[in-house]
Amino acid sequence: MAKIHPFRGITYSAEKFGNDLTELVTQPYDKITDKMREQYYSRHPNNFIRIVLGRKFASDDEYHNYYVRSAGYLNCWLEENILKSAETPAIYVYHQEFEVNGEKIVRKGFVALGELEPPGKGVKAHEKTLAGPKADRLNLTRHTRAQVGHIFMLYSDPQKQADNALGEAIAGKEPDFVAKDWFGNLHKIWTVTDNATIRVVQQAMMDKTLFIADGHHRYETAVNYWQECTNKGLKPESNATETFKNRMMTFVNMDDPGLVILPTHRVVHSITNFDFDEFLRTVKENFDVEEIEFQCPSCRKNQFEETMEKLAKFGEQGKHSFAFVPSSRYGNKILLLTLKDESIMDRVITEPVSAEWKRLDVSILHKLILEDILGIDTQALEEKRNLYYIRDREEGFEYMNEDEKVIGVFYMNPTKIEQVKEIAGAGERMPQKSTDFYPKLLTGMVINKLRFE
């Protein structure tokens, strides 16, 4: 059961900045590279990077660190009306316009507060979490007493009750705020304060099961902070919805045609004594291998595109396939790997997991190739010792050209939304980086400042 509430969101001041926030907002914290952070800093002196993921310095200590600076920026910007709190509780309609493979797509959702539940007690998660990111986000929450990033929640409603009610509420209206993200996608926010509309949305969500699409660390952090505040005897402000018992979330209907999952590819590096011929011999034990030769470096691009088209077709046919592009120092070829038989996974995985989990492409790749052949075990994955995760295909070639430690790139098909629903619904967690819901939800369009007595 999903209990949602309107809230008095904090946004950038339209009086100071207008309605275009492109120079002020950021990608989610876990998608921001060091290079991106510096560019965000240079975009505008009030860019939200200073709050969500500020610079760290060698001189930082317990009293002077980026969490303290984040809280300082937030409080200062509120005092100076750079950021403004809404006077009336609202639900925020959030649309994202983007392209995938030349197709224009609009993903529709809404931002509201969702009542927290302990993990496993209602909200379904599908990815494992790591201690480091949770500690980082908890420290930021403690200092800012704010929820600055979104949790991307999915629910299923073929009748689209909430979508239809909110669509009517914003029909013919210009968005309150717009922004283009790092990749050129357009984000739009409308503020809905009409009580009748809000009640329709609340009622429509009452019987819905929620699935975390993105923000697993943020959700568990919110639960930990709620329990921490309760143990300390802290009291939320009376009659306020902006409390530590609720968390800012963006809700997207699984039945929305704009819901897109992209694959996350694996760049493999720093494998000691890697032998390509031995790898090829070993991988053939469990995979049918098609070796695609190309005659010259300039030919590789065409061969790669043809291989990716074939990979996509294999995925549509239910095959478990991967394209492995080795570094050019291992010769002029691309490997198309297809699992010989799903029963192989039943044999090699003895842990108590479902057949559906064993048949995830990411489970197959991680177990049969990354772990069993290349020696990248669970601990190495958690410590990110041997993998870079990428979305853009070209980035894999850039890594191979620039980093001699890279042995190659495994290209994958995307996880299907039906698999997310099935795995999460059964209470299981997928391996890290199993899903990439595109585009990401921008940080800084609207945030939630917690209210205490």
XYZ file of C-alpha atoms in Angstrom:
453
model
C 0.000 0.000 0.000
C 1.479 3.342 -1.078
C 0.664 6.337 1.113
C 1.685 9.586 -0.549
C 1.503 13.201 0.548
C 1.874 16.637 -1.041
C 4.679 18.790 0.331
C 6.015 22.327 0.360
C 8.826 21.806 -2.081
C 11.915 23.966 -2.276
C 12.852 25.224 -5.732
C 15.124 27.833 -7.214
C 13.594 31.303 -7.172
C 11.816 32.012 -10.455
C 12.152 35.736 -9.694
C 15.950 35.448 -9.656
C 16.550 32.800 -12.304
C 13.445 32.571 -14.487
C 12.089 29.132 -15.248
C 15.103 27.628 -17.045
C 17.277 25.786 -14.503
C 19.729 24.194 -16.927
C 22.765 25.941 -15.439
C 21.696 25.160 -11.866
C 20.716 21.481 -11.656
C 22.788 18.280 -11.798
C 22.660 14.586 -12.507
C 22.099 12.311 -9.457
C 25.114 12.218 -7.137
C 26.120 8.671 -8.122
C 26.302 9.623 -11.807
C 28.558 12.639 -11.301
C 32.193 12.094 -12.263
C 35.018 14.307 -11.032
C 35.083 15.959 -14.458
C 31.344 16.613 -14.376
C 31.577 18.053 -10.866
C 34.131 20.630 -11.949
C 32.031 21.611 -14.942
C 28.952 21.987 -12.741
C 30.974 24.240 -10.415
C 31.949 26.452 -13.325
C 28.433 26.674 -14.790
C 26.979 28.931 -12.112
C 27.917 30.058 -8.563
C 24.565 28.711 -7.368
C 24.757 25.350 -9.119
C 23.308 22.609 -6.925
C 26.545 20.603 -7.079
C 27.680 22.575 -4.014
C 24.930 20.895 -1.992
C 24.575 17.417 -3.483
C 28.250 16.506 -4.024
C 30.635 19.298 -3.117
C 34.391 19.353 -3.427
C 36.550 17.588 -0.875
C 39.862 18.940 0.367
C 42.914 17.367 1.989
C 42.433 19.690 4.972
C 38.874 18.451 5.677
C 38.214 17.201 9.183
C 35.282 16.502 11.492
C 34.259 20.150 11.593
C 35.237 21.314 8.128
C 34.097 18.999 5.347
C 31.784 18.913 2.379
C 28.763 17.883 4.452
C 29.150 20.998 6.584
C 29.658 23.127 3.488
C 26.579 21.569 1.844
C 24.421 22.507 4.806
C 25.907 25.977 4.810
C 25.077 26.551 1.151
C 21.534 25.239 1.594
C 20.782 27.419 4.612
C 22.448 30.471 3.104
C 20.591 30.135 -0.194
C 17.291 29.799 1.650
C 18.028 32.962 3.646
C 18.966 34.854 0.477
C 15.891 33.596 -1.428
C 18.062 31.858 -3.990
C 16.024 28.829 -2.988
C 12.385 29.305 -1.959
C 9.941 27.120 -0.090
C 6.430 26.772 -1.452
C 3.685 28.104 0.817
C 1.105 25.483 -0.192
C 1.663 21.686 -0.202
C 1.769 20.357 -3.749
C 2.397 17.403 -5.991
C 4.888 18.136 -8.757
C 4.215 16.702 -12.202
C 7.515 15.702 -13.802
C 7.888 14.996 -17.545
C 11.089 14.033 -19.334
C 11.475 14.354 -23.114
C 14.300 12.393 -24.725
C 15.363 10.264 -27.688
C 16.480 6.644 -27.890
C 17.668 5.283 -31.234
C 16.094 8.265 -32.986
C 12.681 7.804 -31.373
C 11.236 10.730 -29.415
C 9.863 9.623 -26.049
C 8.118 11.330 -23.114
C 8.238 9.735 -19.672
C 5.589 11.000 -17.277
C 5.678 10.885 -13.496
C 5.053 12.957 -10.409
C 7.009 13.986 -7.313
C 5.433 13.565 -3.876
C 6.333 12.303 -0.427
C 5.963 8.593 0.175
C 5.643 7.092 3.647
C 8.690 5.002 4.460
C 8.552 1.321 5.278
C 11.392 -0.886 6.525
C 13.081 -2.791 3.667
C 11.073 -5.855 2.707
C 7.884 -4.616 4.356
C 6.134 -3.295 1.277
C 8.471 -1.425 -1.010
C 10.271 -3.804 -3.375
C 13.961 -3.393 -4.137
C 15.856 -5.122 -6.931
C 19.495 -4.128 -6.415
C 22.019 -4.735 -3.664
C 23.352 -1.756 -1.750
C 26.837 -0.897 -0.500
C 27.857 0.511 2.862
C 29.955 3.389 1.511
C 27.266 5.236 -0.473
C 24.733 4.794 2.345
C 27.135 6.286 4.906
C 27.826 9.205 2.558
C 24.138 10.002 1.964
C 23.318 9.583 5.664
C 25.966 12.130 6.620
C 24.606 14.553 4.038
C 21.063 14.125 5.373
C 22.185 14.631 8.962
C 23.855 17.919 8.127
C 21.355 19.377 5.665
C 18.192 17.880 7.181
C 16.947 17.716 3.625
C 16.155 15.214 0.914
C 18.039 16.557 -2.053
C 17.882 13.619 -4.466
C 14.968 11.639 -5.838
C 14.050 8.032 -5.288
C 12.677 6.696 -8.558
C 9.618 4.553 -7.752
C 7.644 2.344 -10.111
C 4.060 1.176 -9.725
C 1.614 -0.561 -12.044
C -1.669 1.056 -13.104
C -2.910 0.111 -16.582
C -5.917 2.443 -16.077
C -3.510 5.363 -15.471
C -5.728 6.951 -12.831
C -3.055 9.204 -11.338
C -1.566 10.049 -14.736
C -4.945 11.048 -16.130
C -5.873 13.225 -13.130
C -2.538 15.042 -13.208
C -2.669 15.352 -16.991
C -5.983 17.163 -16.710
C -4.600 19.436 -13.989
C -1.724 20.696 -16.168
C -3.510 20.671 -19.525
C -2.749 23.864 -21.456
C -0.340 25.164 -18.803
C 3.302 26.016 -19.290
C 5.678 24.226 -16.903
C 6.889 26.121 -13.857
C 10.466 25.024 -14.477
C 12.395 23.417 -17.318
C 15.971 22.217 -17.655
C 18.183 20.361 -20.083
C 20.364 17.692 -18.557
C 23.962 16.684 -19.302
C 22.805 14.624 -22.294
C 20.439 17.201 -23.789
C 17.191 15.682 -22.478
C 14.420 18.128 -21.527
C 12.895 18.038 -18.028
C 9.667 19.853 -17.087
C 8.017 20.474 -13.705
C 4.457 21.650 -12.986
C 3.137 22.471 -9.501
C -0.298 21.018 -8.664
C -1.962 22.327 -5.500
C -5.603 21.495 -6.300
C -6.856 19.446 -3.357
C -9.374 17.470 -5.390
C -6.681 16.347 -7.825
C -4.313 15.471 -5.003
C -6.990 13.331 -3.334
C -7.605 11.452 -6.598
C -3.889 10.699 -6.878
C -3.642 9.630 -3.239
C -6.612 7.312 -3.610
C -5.288 5.877 -6.870
C -1.970 5.012 -5.199
C -3.409 3.455 -2.032
C -3.432 -0.128 -3.311
C -0.233 0.060 -5.344
C 2.952 -1.890 -4.706
C 6.068 0.229 -5.125
C 9.267 -0.947 -6.800
C 12.532 0.988 -6.480
C 13.850 1.645 -9.971
C 16.707 3.908 -8.917
C 17.816 5.169 -5.523
C 18.236 2.013 -3.455
C 20.964 3.619 -1.343
C 18.832 6.727 -0.812
C 15.828 4.685 0.271
C 17.758 2.636 2.831
C 19.443 5.831 4.010
C 16.024 7.443 4.543
C 14.888 4.445 6.594
C 18.087 4.561 8.659
C 17.658 8.298 9.272
C 14.015 7.817 10.289
C 15.065 5.184 12.828
C 17.950 7.353 14.025
C 15.691 10.371 14.595
C 13.162 8.197 16.411
C 15.844 6.738 18.679
C 17.075 10.252 19.497
C 13.566 11.318 20.456
C 13.339 13.952 17.735
C 9.827 15.091 16.912
C 8.508 16.073 13.485
C 6.694 19.356 13.150
C 3.010 18.921 13.957
C 0.724 18.586 10.898
C 3.674 18.800 8.506
C 4.238 16.228 5.779
C 7.908 17.187 5.367
C 9.101 14.852 8.119
C 11.711 12.132 8.485
C 8.931 9.517 8.257
C 8.291 10.500 4.635
C 10.685 10.588 1.675
C 10.618 12.602 -1.538
C 10.025 10.203 -4.425
C 9.238 10.385 -8.116
C 6.519 7.934 -9.090
C 6.356 6.509 -12.627
C 3.753 4.094 -13.918
C 5.236 0.823 -15.214
C 2.548 0.964 -17.889
C 3.786 4.328 -19.147
C 5.113 3.850 -22.700
C 7.934 6.252 -21.897
C 9.586 3.880 -19.411
C 12.930 2.851 -20.919
C 15.702 0.638 -19.536
C 19.104 0.868 -21.203
C 21.917 -1.660 -20.846
C 24.948 -0.992 -18.701
C 28.072 -2.302 -20.422
C 31.206 -3.544 -18.625
C 34.719 -2.304 -19.350
C 37.153 -4.861 -17.906
C 40.594 -3.763 -16.769
C 43.578 -4.714 -14.617
C 43.310 -8.493 -15.088
C 46.653 -10.019 -14.123
C 48.250 -12.239 -16.778
C 45.244 -12.102 -19.098
C 45.677 -14.488 -22.026
C 43.210 -13.919 -24.862
C 43.672 -17.341 -26.436
C 43.119 -19.055 -23.101
C 40.055 -16.899 -22.490
C 38.651 -17.874 -25.881
C 39.257 -21.562 -25.223
C 37.625 -21.444 -21.802
C 34.598 -19.365 -22.758
C 33.700 -21.903 -25.455
C 32.921 -24.443 -22.742
C 29.627 -22.712 -21.918
C 29.061 -20.383 -24.862
C 28.668 -20.671 -28.587
C 31.224 -18.230 -29.943
C 30.970 -16.416 -33.258
C 34.301 -14.821 -34.132
C 33.755 -11.759 -36.309
C 36.930 -10.735 -38.137
C 37.616 -7.294 -39.561
C 40.445 -6.417 -41.896
C 41.422 -2.960 -40.694
C 40.822 -0.672 -37.696
C 38.457 1.493 -39.725
C 36.366 -1.600 -40.549
C 35.754 -2.362 -36.892
C 33.045 0.279 -36.577
C 30.813 -1.317 -39.214
C 31.404 -4.798 -37.878
C 30.619 -3.585 -34.374
C 27.312 -2.015 -35.410
C 26.293 -5.192 -37.249
C 27.210 -7.240 -34.185
C 25.136 -5.012 -31.907
C 22.128 -5.388 -34.213
C 22.514 -9.156 -34.068
C 22.917 -8.975 -30.273
C 19.629 -7.073 -29.974
C 17.841 -9.643 -32.160
C 19.186 -12.488 -30.045
C 17.842 -10.729 -26.958
C 14.408 -10.410 -28.530
C 14.520 -14.153 -29.226
C 15.192 -14.890 -25.553
C 18.834 -15.842 -26.035
C 21.473 -14.882 -23.478
C 24.174 -13.207 -25.542
C 27.024 -10.732 -25.127
C 29.350 -8.969 -27.534
C 32.953 -8.914 -26.349
C 35.175 -6.344 -28.034
C 38.770 -7.058 -26.996
C 41.495 -4.457 -27.030
C 43.114 -4.136 -30.464
C 46.348 -5.589 -29.092
C 44.594 -8.972 -29.042
C 43.828 -8.930 -32.757
C 41.153 -7.768 -35.162
C 38.041 -9.584 -34.022
C 34.807 -9.226 -32.080
C 33.265 -12.145 -30.216
C 29.523 -12.778 -30.062
C 28.930 -15.089 -27.072
C 25.649 -16.986 -26.629
C 24.923 -19.252 -23.663
C 24.572 -22.854 -24.826
C 21.984 -23.958 -22.286
C 20.225 -22.245 -19.352
C 20.683 -25.408 -17.257
C 24.367 -24.472 -16.950
C 23.343 -21.770 -14.477
C 21.334 -24.271 -12.433
C 24.472 -26.346 -12.109
C 26.999 -23.622 -11.230
C 24.889 -21.519 -8.858
C 24.151 -23.320 -5.615
C 22.860 -20.319 -3.660
C 19.108 -20.277 -2.872
C 18.027 -17.977 -5.692
C 15.200 -18.318 -8.169
C 15.463 -19.695 -11.692
C 14.515 -16.214 -12.941
C 17.501 -14.684 -11.126
C 19.846 -17.283 -12.605
C 18.597 -16.450 -16.100
C 19.289 -12.742 -15.939
C 21.904 -11.775 -18.507
C 23.830 -9.883 -15.855
C 23.860 -12.951 -13.556
C 25.154 -15.121 -16.411
C 27.882 -12.649 -17.363
C 29.014 -12.082 -13.788
C 29.131 -15.758 -12.820
C 30.307 -17.616 -15.916
C 32.694 -15.028 -17.343
C 33.671 -12.286 -14.917
C 34.013 -14.536 -11.877
C 34.786 -18.032 -13.168
C 37.092 -17.042 -16.034
C 38.467 -13.589 -15.205
C 38.519 -13.981 -11.414
C 36.420 -10.895 -10.648
C 34.626 -12.088 -7.526
C 31.899 -10.428 -5.452
C 34.364 -8.482 -3.329
C 36.167 -7.163 -6.402
C 32.823 -6.058 -7.841
C 31.874 -4.239 -4.649
C 35.259 -2.529 -4.510
C 35.043 -1.679 -8.259
C 38.554 -3.031 -8.805
C 38.230 -4.390 -12.329
C 35.194 -2.806 -13.973
C 34.053 0.509 -15.356
C 30.340 0.752 -16.044
C 29.284 2.641 -19.152
C 26.082 3.458 -21.037
C 27.530 4.974 -24.190
C 28.958 2.410 -26.607
C 31.667 4.760 -27.879
C 32.975 5.256 -24.373
C 34.138 1.640 -24.382
C 36.402 2.305 -27.359
C 37.713 5.442 -25.669
C 38.698 3.403 -22.633
C 40.471 0.855 -24.824
C 42.342 3.569 -26.710
C 43.394 5.513 -23.625
C 43.983 2.874 -20.922
C 46.414 0.038 -21.590
C 45.056 -1.837 -18.560
C 41.709 -2.366 -20.321
C 41.444 -5.821 -21.888
C 38.062 -5.242 -23.539
C 34.377 -4.400 -23.208
C 31.356 -6.648 -22.702
C 28.268 -5.186 -24.385
C 24.867 -6.335 -23.141
C 21.157 -6.238 -23.861
C 18.982 -4.316 -21.347
C 17.151 -5.961 -18.470
C 13.405 -6.128 -19.142
C 10.889 -4.354 -16.907
C 9.062 -7.683 -16.441
C 12.250 -9.125 -14.949
C 12.591 -6.216 -12.524
C 9.009 -6.716 -11.375
C 9.422 -10.473 -11.015
C 12.767 -10.414 -9.196
C 11.845 -7.552 -6.860
C 8.387 -8.991 -6.227
C 10.009 -12.224 -5.055
C 12.180 -10.281 -2.594
C 15.431 -10.881 -4.491
C 18.147 -8.409 -5.439
C 19.799 -8.251 -8.832
C 23.574 -7.856 -9.209
C 24.978 -4.326 -9.236
C 24.235 -2.177 -12.304
C 21.550 -4.493 -13.666
C 19.305 -1.645 -14.780
C 19.725 1.833 -16.208
C 16.414 3.663 -16.240
C 16.952 6.472 -18.710
C 17.044 9.402 -18.350
C 17.969 10.023 -14.731
C 15.917 12.308 -12.509
C 17.574 15.688 -12.155
C 18.775 16.871 -8.766
C 17.834 20.417 -7.774
C 14.551 20.831 -9.675
C 12.682 20.397 -6.373
C 13.876 19.220 -2.950
C 12.334 18.531 0.443
C 13.520 20.294 3.622
C 12.597 18.326 6.729
C 10.667 20.080 9.495
C 11.207 19.408 13.181
C 9.558 20.780 16.340
